[in-house]
């Protein structure tokens, strides 16, 4: 499949698609939530869970923002908006079918570079309120980022080496006939783990953990909290879309148009991430670093070595 750049106005529908996927993830997460004890039928409980993300969004938009003692408001607001902005920038290089908003020659590097900006964004969201629990959450994120970042870099390297290009569209085109997930399963799994980590999701949710009163979310209220929550789901959606492009053939598939295949595959990956959220225990940052450096990093380096050897053998 050939991927071409989209006109400038495509930024708006691309952002709309990303937010729609984020909303779908939020709805699925709400449906999987354990219903609270109380009256009412199961059908009524399911109906309430279906609409919970929209109701919560409306509530947060009406809620007053929280004020702390001597906050750094500029840094706080910058950190609050950071995850959602980062997700939008990541999505810019993710092809949907045969179209991509920004067909950058270094799209793989761009995705990784935007992920690194999350280090600053989440830490600023913790530093800005001038409060203990958000600061704890910010430092937790930086600590676990030290564990996932290097494995993520090499997980991105494997498909780039196989495609002999850093352009995401070329990576998609190189998967004609055989998706990279078939012979790069380790890189695929490590990449999905990194997506969950930069989305502060599942085992990697200690930066927003209940043991720290919500971590970086502790002092966020109103629109600030809505932006942070939307940013987490949007990061999962952008990461799922990139997983489809790098490992699952992008929009390749029979009968249906390419853009629809891209969306269906993205929804499938997103569903897996949301479902696993409630199936795996939360890991402490130091354990994430240990697993990342002693298990994930050697495994993905071996994966890159295998891919490189295959490409050299092909000539």
GROMACS .gro file of C-alpha atoms in nm:
model
  315
    1UNK     CA    1   0.000   0.000   0.000
    2UNK     CA    2   0.132   0.342  -0.098
    3UNK     CA    3   0.095   0.616   0.164
    4UNK     CA    4   0.075   0.980   0.057
    5UNK     CA    5   0.058   1.307   0.246
    6UNK     CA    6  -0.277   1.472   0.308
    7UNK     CA    7  -0.363   1.841   0.252
    8UNK     CA    8  -0.325   2.082   0.542
    9UNK     CA    9  -0.697   2.086   0.623
   10UNK     CA   10  -0.679   1.712   0.705
   11UNK     CA   11  -0.541   1.808   1.047
   12UNK     CA   12  -0.895   1.880   1.168
   13UNK     CA   13  -1.057   1.545   1.075
   14UNK     CA   14  -0.744   1.361   1.195
   15UNK     CA   15  -0.779   1.526   1.536
   16UNK     CA   16  -1.148   1.435   1.536
   17UNK     CA   17  -1.069   1.069   1.462
   18UNK     CA   18  -0.813   1.059   1.743
   19UNK     CA   19  -1.058   1.207   1.992
   20UNK     CA   20  -1.330   0.967   1.877
   21UNK     CA   21  -1.095   0.673   1.937
   22UNK     CA   22  -1.008   0.817   2.279
   23UNK     CA   23  -1.379   0.840   2.360
   24UNK     CA   24  -1.430   0.481   2.245
   25UNK     CA   25  -1.151   0.371   2.481
   26UNK     CA   26  -1.311   0.566   2.767
   27UNK     CA   27  -1.651   0.408   2.701
   28UNK     CA   28  -1.503   0.058   2.690
   29UNK     CA   29  -1.313   0.127   3.013
   30UNK     CA   30  -1.636   0.241   3.177
   31UNK     CA   31  -1.820  -0.071   3.057
   32UNK     CA   32  -1.551  -0.292   3.209
   33UNK     CA   33  -1.568  -0.108   3.539
   34UNK     CA   34  -1.714  -0.301   3.830
   35UNK     CA   35  -2.062  -0.162   3.904
   36UNK     CA   36  -2.108  -0.010   4.244
   37UNK     CA   37  -2.334  -0.180   4.491
   38UNK     CA   38  -2.689  -0.052   4.494
   39UNK     CA   39  -3.029  -0.086   4.339
   40UNK     CA   40  -3.128  -0.094   3.978
   41UNK     CA   41  -3.119  -0.357   3.710
   42UNK     CA   42  -2.808  -0.477   3.529
   43UNK     CA   43  -2.935  -0.317   3.207
   44UNK     CA   44  -2.972   0.018   3.380
   45UNK     CA   45  -2.621  -0.013   3.524
   46UNK     CA   46  -2.481  -0.086   3.178
   47UNK     CA   47  -2.669   0.213   3.039
   48UNK     CA   48  -2.517   0.440   3.301
   49UNK     CA   49  -2.169   0.307   3.227
   50UNK     CA   50  -2.217   0.368   2.853
   51UNK     CA   51  -2.280   0.737   2.913
   52UNK     CA   52  -2.039   0.785   3.204
   53UNK     CA   53  -1.749   0.937   3.001
   54UNK     CA   54  -1.974   1.201   2.845
   55UNK     CA   55  -2.145   1.275   3.174
   56UNK     CA   56  -1.810   1.303   3.351
   57UNK     CA   57  -1.679   1.534   3.077
   58UNK     CA   58  -1.983   1.760   3.114
   59UNK     CA   59  -1.938   1.762   3.493
   60UNK     CA   60  -1.570   1.852   3.472
   61UNK     CA   61  -1.637   2.132   3.223
   62UNK     CA   62  -1.874   2.288   3.479
   63UNK     CA   63  -1.647   2.228   3.777
   64UNK     CA   64  -1.428   2.509   3.907
   65UNK     CA   65  -1.053   2.464   3.882
   66UNK     CA   66  -0.863   2.398   4.202
   67UNK     CA   67  -0.623   2.654   4.350
   68UNK     CA   68  -0.320   2.562   4.558
   69UNK     CA   69  -0.074   2.775   4.755
   70UNK     CA   70   0.181   2.950   4.533
   71UNK     CA   71   0.140   2.735   4.220
   72UNK     CA   72   0.338   2.794   3.901
   73UNK     CA   73   0.032   2.840   3.684
   74UNK     CA   74   0.216   2.861   3.350
   75UNK     CA   75   0.403   2.535   3.405
   76UNK     CA   76   0.093   2.371   3.549
   77UNK     CA   77  -0.119   2.460   3.246
   78UNK     CA   78   0.161   2.357   3.010
   79UNK     CA   79   0.190   2.017   3.175
   80UNK     CA   80  -0.186   1.970   3.185
   81UNK     CA   81  -0.225   2.022   2.810
   82UNK     CA   82   0.097   1.835   2.728
   83UNK     CA   83  -0.031   1.474   2.701
   84UNK     CA   84  -0.319   1.562   2.467
   85UNK     CA   85  -0.094   1.780   2.249
   86UNK     CA   86   0.166   1.502   2.239
   87UNK     CA   87  -0.100   1.252   2.128
   88UNK     CA   88  -0.209   1.482   1.846
   89UNK     CA   89   0.152   1.526   1.732
   90UNK     CA   90   0.208   1.150   1.740
   91UNK     CA   91  -0.106   1.090   1.535
   92UNK     CA   92   0.019   1.330   1.267
   93UNK     CA   93   0.263   1.067   1.135
   94UNK     CA   94   0.027   0.767   1.167
   95UNK     CA   95  -0.120   0.664   0.829
   96UNK     CA   96  -0.491   0.595   0.799
   97UNK     CA   97  -0.524   0.375   0.495
   98UNK     CA   98  -0.316   0.540   0.223
   99UNK     CA   99  -0.317   0.888   0.376
  100UNK     CA  100  -0.111   1.052   0.648
  101UNK     CA  101  -0.128   1.409   0.777
  102UNK     CA  102   0.250   1.458   0.791
  103UNK     CA  103   0.451   1.226   0.566
  104UNK     CA  104   0.781   1.303   0.737
  105UNK     CA  105   1.100   1.131   0.616
  106UNK     CA  106   1.185   1.075   0.984
  107UNK     CA  107   0.834   0.985   1.105
  108UNK     CA  108   0.956   0.702   1.330
  109UNK     CA  109   1.201   0.936   1.502
  110UNK     CA  110   0.931   1.203   1.530
  111UNK     CA  111   0.704   0.963   1.717
  112UNK     CA  112   0.982   0.879   1.962
  113UNK     CA  113   1.082   1.244   2.005
  114UNK     CA  114   0.726   1.347   2.090
  115UNK     CA  115   0.713   1.067   2.344
  116UNK     CA  116   1.022   1.212   2.514
  117UNK     CA  117   0.845   1.547   2.552
  118UNK     CA  118   0.597   1.365   2.776
  119UNK     CA  119   0.871   1.338   3.036
  120UNK     CA  120   0.864   1.716   3.071
  121UNK     CA  121   0.486   1.751   3.033
  122UNK     CA  122   0.389   1.502   3.303
  123UNK     CA  123   0.660   1.624   3.537
  124UNK     CA  124   0.540   1.984   3.491
  125UNK     CA  125   0.183   1.871   3.564
  126UNK     CA  126   0.320   1.739   3.892
  127UNK     CA  127   0.551   2.031   3.972
  128UNK     CA  128   0.320   2.318   3.880
  129UNK     CA  129   0.056   2.279   4.157
  130UNK     CA  130   0.322   2.313   4.430
  131UNK     CA  131   0.171   2.016   4.611
  132UNK     CA  132   0.320   1.693   4.741
  133UNK     CA  133   0.112   1.423   4.574
  134UNK     CA  134   0.126   1.562   4.219
  135UNK     CA  135   0.502   1.602   4.256
  136UNK     CA  136   0.530   1.239   4.367
  137UNK     CA  137   0.333   1.136   4.059
  138UNK     CA  138   0.553   1.345   3.831
  139UNK     CA  139   0.871   1.189   3.966
  140UNK     CA  140   0.718   0.844   3.939
  141UNK     CA  141   0.653   0.902   3.570
  142UNK     CA  142   1.011   1.015   3.507
  143UNK     CA  143   1.138   0.710   3.696
  144UNK     CA  144   0.932   0.463   3.495
  145UNK     CA  145   1.015   0.647   3.172
  146UNK     CA  146   1.378   0.560   3.238
  147UNK     CA  147   1.271   0.197   3.225
  148UNK     CA  148   1.059   0.197   2.908
  149UNK     CA  149   1.228   0.455   2.685
  150UNK     CA  150   1.529   0.253   2.565
  151UNK     CA  151   1.322  -0.060   2.489
  152UNK     CA  152   1.075   0.162   2.302
  153UNK     CA  153   1.353   0.313   2.091
  154UNK     CA  154   1.478  -0.027   1.980
  155UNK     CA  155   1.123  -0.158   1.929
  156UNK     CA  156   1.079   0.130   1.682
  157UNK     CA  157   1.417   0.051   1.526
  158UNK     CA  158   1.326  -0.305   1.423
  159UNK     CA  159   1.054  -0.219   1.165
  160UNK     CA  160   1.259   0.079   1.043
  161UNK     CA  161   1.555  -0.152   0.974
  162UNK     CA  162   1.332  -0.402   0.793
  163UNK     CA  163   1.180  -0.126   0.578
  164UNK     CA  164   1.517   0.048   0.530
  165UNK     CA  165   1.341   0.376   0.601
  166UNK     CA  166   1.232   0.601   0.887
  167UNK     CA  167   0.924   0.709   0.693
  168UNK     CA  168   0.617   0.543   0.843
  169UNK     CA  169   0.453   0.510   0.501
  170UNK     CA  170   0.754   0.311   0.376
  171UNK     CA  171   0.729   0.083   0.678
  172UNK     CA  172   0.365   0.014   0.586
  173UNK     CA  173   0.458  -0.052   0.222
  174UNK     CA  174   0.735  -0.293   0.323
  175UNK     CA  175   0.478  -0.520   0.491
  176UNK     CA  176   0.310  -0.627   0.168
  177UNK     CA  177   0.271  -1.001   0.185
  178UNK     CA  178   0.390  -1.040   0.547
  179UNK     CA  179   0.315  -0.820   0.846
  180UNK     CA  180   0.612  -0.739   1.064
  181UNK     CA  181   0.436  -0.871   1.376
  182UNK     CA  182   0.490  -1.224   1.237
  183UNK     CA  183   0.869  -1.206   1.257
  184UNK     CA  184   0.904  -0.923   1.512
  185UNK     CA  185   0.675  -1.038   1.797
  186UNK     CA  186   0.915  -0.923   2.068
  187UNK     CA  187   0.936  -0.570   1.927
  188UNK     CA  188   0.556  -0.562   1.896
  189UNK     CA  189   0.498  -0.666   2.258
  190UNK     CA  190   0.763  -0.424   2.387
  191UNK     CA  191   0.611  -0.143   2.182
  192UNK     CA  192   0.263  -0.208   2.326
  193UNK     CA  193   0.410  -0.211   2.675
  194UNK     CA  194   0.573   0.125   2.608
  195UNK     CA  195   0.241   0.264   2.480
  196UNK     CA  196   0.076   0.160   2.807
  197UNK     CA  197   0.367   0.317   2.997
  198UNK     CA  198   0.356   0.660   2.834
  199UNK     CA  199  -0.023   0.652   2.868
  200UNK     CA  200   0.019   0.580   3.242
  201UNK     CA  201  -0.203   0.278   3.194
  202UNK     CA  202  -0.245  -0.061   3.357
  203UNK     CA  203   0.076  -0.183   3.525
  204UNK     CA  204   0.230   0.158   3.455
  205UNK     CA  205  -0.034   0.371   3.629
  206UNK     CA  206   0.162   0.449   3.946
  207UNK     CA  207   0.202   0.818   3.843
  208UNK     CA  208  -0.176   0.847   3.887
  209UNK     CA  209  -0.198   0.586   4.163
  210UNK     CA  210  -0.453   0.591   4.442
  211UNK     CA  211  -0.178   0.539   4.698
  212UNK     CA  212  -0.059   0.891   4.609
  213UNK     CA  213  -0.412   1.041   4.611
  214UNK     CA  214  -0.415   1.035   4.232
  215UNK     CA  215  -0.058   1.151   4.173
  216UNK     CA  216  -0.045   1.408   3.894
  217UNK     CA  217  -0.427   1.410   3.899
  218UNK     CA  218  -0.446   1.491   4.272
  219UNK     CA  219  -0.487   1.868   4.238
  220UNK     CA  220  -0.636   1.874   3.888
  221UNK     CA  221  -1.003   1.970   3.871
  222UNK     CA  222  -1.243   2.098   3.611
  223UNK     CA  223  -1.105   2.141   3.259
  224UNK     CA  224  -0.750   2.068   3.380
  225UNK     CA  225  -0.851   1.720   3.493
  226UNK     CA  226  -1.051   1.663   3.176
  227UNK     CA  227  -0.747   1.747   2.963
  228UNK     CA  228  -0.525   1.508   3.157
  229UNK     CA  229  -0.776   1.223   3.139
  230UNK     CA  230  -0.844   1.283   2.768
  231UNK     CA  231  -0.469   1.297   2.708
  232UNK     CA  232  -0.420   0.951   2.858
  233UNK     CA  233  -0.684   0.793   2.634
  234UNK     CA  234  -0.560   0.987   2.330
  235UNK     CA  235  -0.205   0.863   2.390
  236UNK     CA  236  -0.333   0.506   2.394
  237UNK     CA  237  -0.520   0.568   2.068
  238UNK     CA  238  -0.218   0.728   1.897
  239UNK     CA  239   0.009   0.446   2.015
  240UNK     CA  240  -0.238   0.184   1.894
  241UNK     CA  241  -0.251   0.349   1.553
  242UNK     CA  242   0.128   0.349   1.532
  243UNK     CA  243   0.136  -0.020   1.630
  244UNK     CA  244  -0.096  -0.092   1.339
  245UNK     CA  245   0.127   0.101   1.098
  246UNK     CA  246   0.456  -0.050   1.216
  247UNK     CA  247   0.358  -0.411   1.279
  248UNK     CA  248   0.008  -0.492   1.148
  249UNK     CA  249   0.032  -0.382   0.786
  250UNK     CA  250  -0.144  -0.046   0.821
  251UNK     CA  251  -0.453  -0.039   0.602
  252UNK     CA  252  -0.377  -0.368   0.426
  253UNK     CA  253  -0.666  -0.612   0.416
  254UNK     CA  254  -0.923  -0.773   0.183
  255UNK     CA  255  -1.253  -0.629   0.063
  256UNK     CA  256  -1.273  -0.324   0.288
  257UNK     CA  257  -1.112   0.014   0.208
  258UNK     CA  258  -0.771   0.081   0.361
  259UNK     CA  259  -0.886   0.358   0.597
  260UNK     CA  260  -1.148   0.127   0.746
  261UNK     CA  261  -0.895  -0.151   0.800
  262UNK     CA  262  -0.666   0.097   0.977
  263UNK     CA  263  -0.944   0.203   1.211
  264UNK     CA  264  -1.061  -0.153   1.280
  265UNK     CA  265  -0.709  -0.271   1.360
  266UNK     CA  266  -0.650   0.034   1.579
  267UNK     CA  267  -0.972  -0.035   1.769
  268UNK     CA  268  -0.865  -0.397   1.815
  269UNK     CA  269  -0.527  -0.300   1.963
  270UNK     CA  270  -0.690  -0.031   2.174
  271UNK     CA  271  -0.940  -0.283   2.307
  272UNK     CA  272  -0.659  -0.516   2.413
  273UNK     CA  273  -0.486  -0.234   2.602
  274UNK     CA  274  -0.807  -0.128   2.777
  275UNK     CA  275  -0.900  -0.483   2.874
  276UNK     CA  276  -0.553  -0.558   3.014
  277UNK     CA  277  -0.580  -0.244   3.228
  278UNK     CA  278  -0.789  -0.433   3.485
  279UNK     CA  279  -0.613  -0.767   3.449
  280UNK     CA  280  -0.255  -0.678   3.550
  281UNK     CA  281  -0.119  -0.544   3.880
  282UNK     CA  282   0.040  -0.199   3.908
  283UNK     CA  283   0.421  -0.209   3.913
  284UNK     CA  284   0.643   0.017   4.119
  285UNK     CA  285   0.873   0.240   3.909
  286UNK     CA  286   1.191   0.069   4.032
  287UNK     CA  287   1.052  -0.268   3.924
  288UNK     CA  288   0.963  -0.124   3.583
  289UNK     CA  289   1.323  -0.004   3.543
  290UNK     CA  290   1.455  -0.346   3.644
  291UNK     CA  291   1.226  -0.530   3.401
  292UNK     CA  292   1.289  -0.276   3.126
  293UNK     CA  293   1.668  -0.289   3.144
  294UNK     CA  294   1.723  -0.654   3.238
  295UNK     CA  295   1.446  -0.823   3.038
  296UNK     CA  296   1.282  -0.601   2.775
  297UNK     CA  297   1.597  -0.425   2.653
  298UNK     CA  298   1.809  -0.739   2.591
  299UNK     CA  299   1.510  -0.912   2.429
  300UNK     CA  300   1.437  -0.627   2.189
  301UNK     CA  301   1.808  -0.585   2.109
  302UNK     CA  302   1.815  -0.951   2.013
  303UNK     CA  303   1.507  -0.886   1.798
  304UNK     CA  304   1.684  -0.601   1.619
  305UNK     CA  305   1.989  -0.825   1.566
  306UNK     CA  306   1.770  -1.094   1.406
  307UNK     CA  307   1.602  -0.839   1.180
  308UNK     CA  308   1.938  -0.692   1.080
  309UNK     CA  309   2.076  -1.039   1.001
  310UNK     CA  310   1.772  -1.117   0.785
  311UNK     CA  311   1.811  -0.790   0.594
  312UNK     CA  312   2.182  -0.851   0.537
  313UNK     CA  313   2.105  -1.201   0.411
  314UNK     CA  314   1.850  -1.058   0.168
  315UNK     CA  315   2.118  -0.825   0.036
   0.00000   0.00000   0.00000
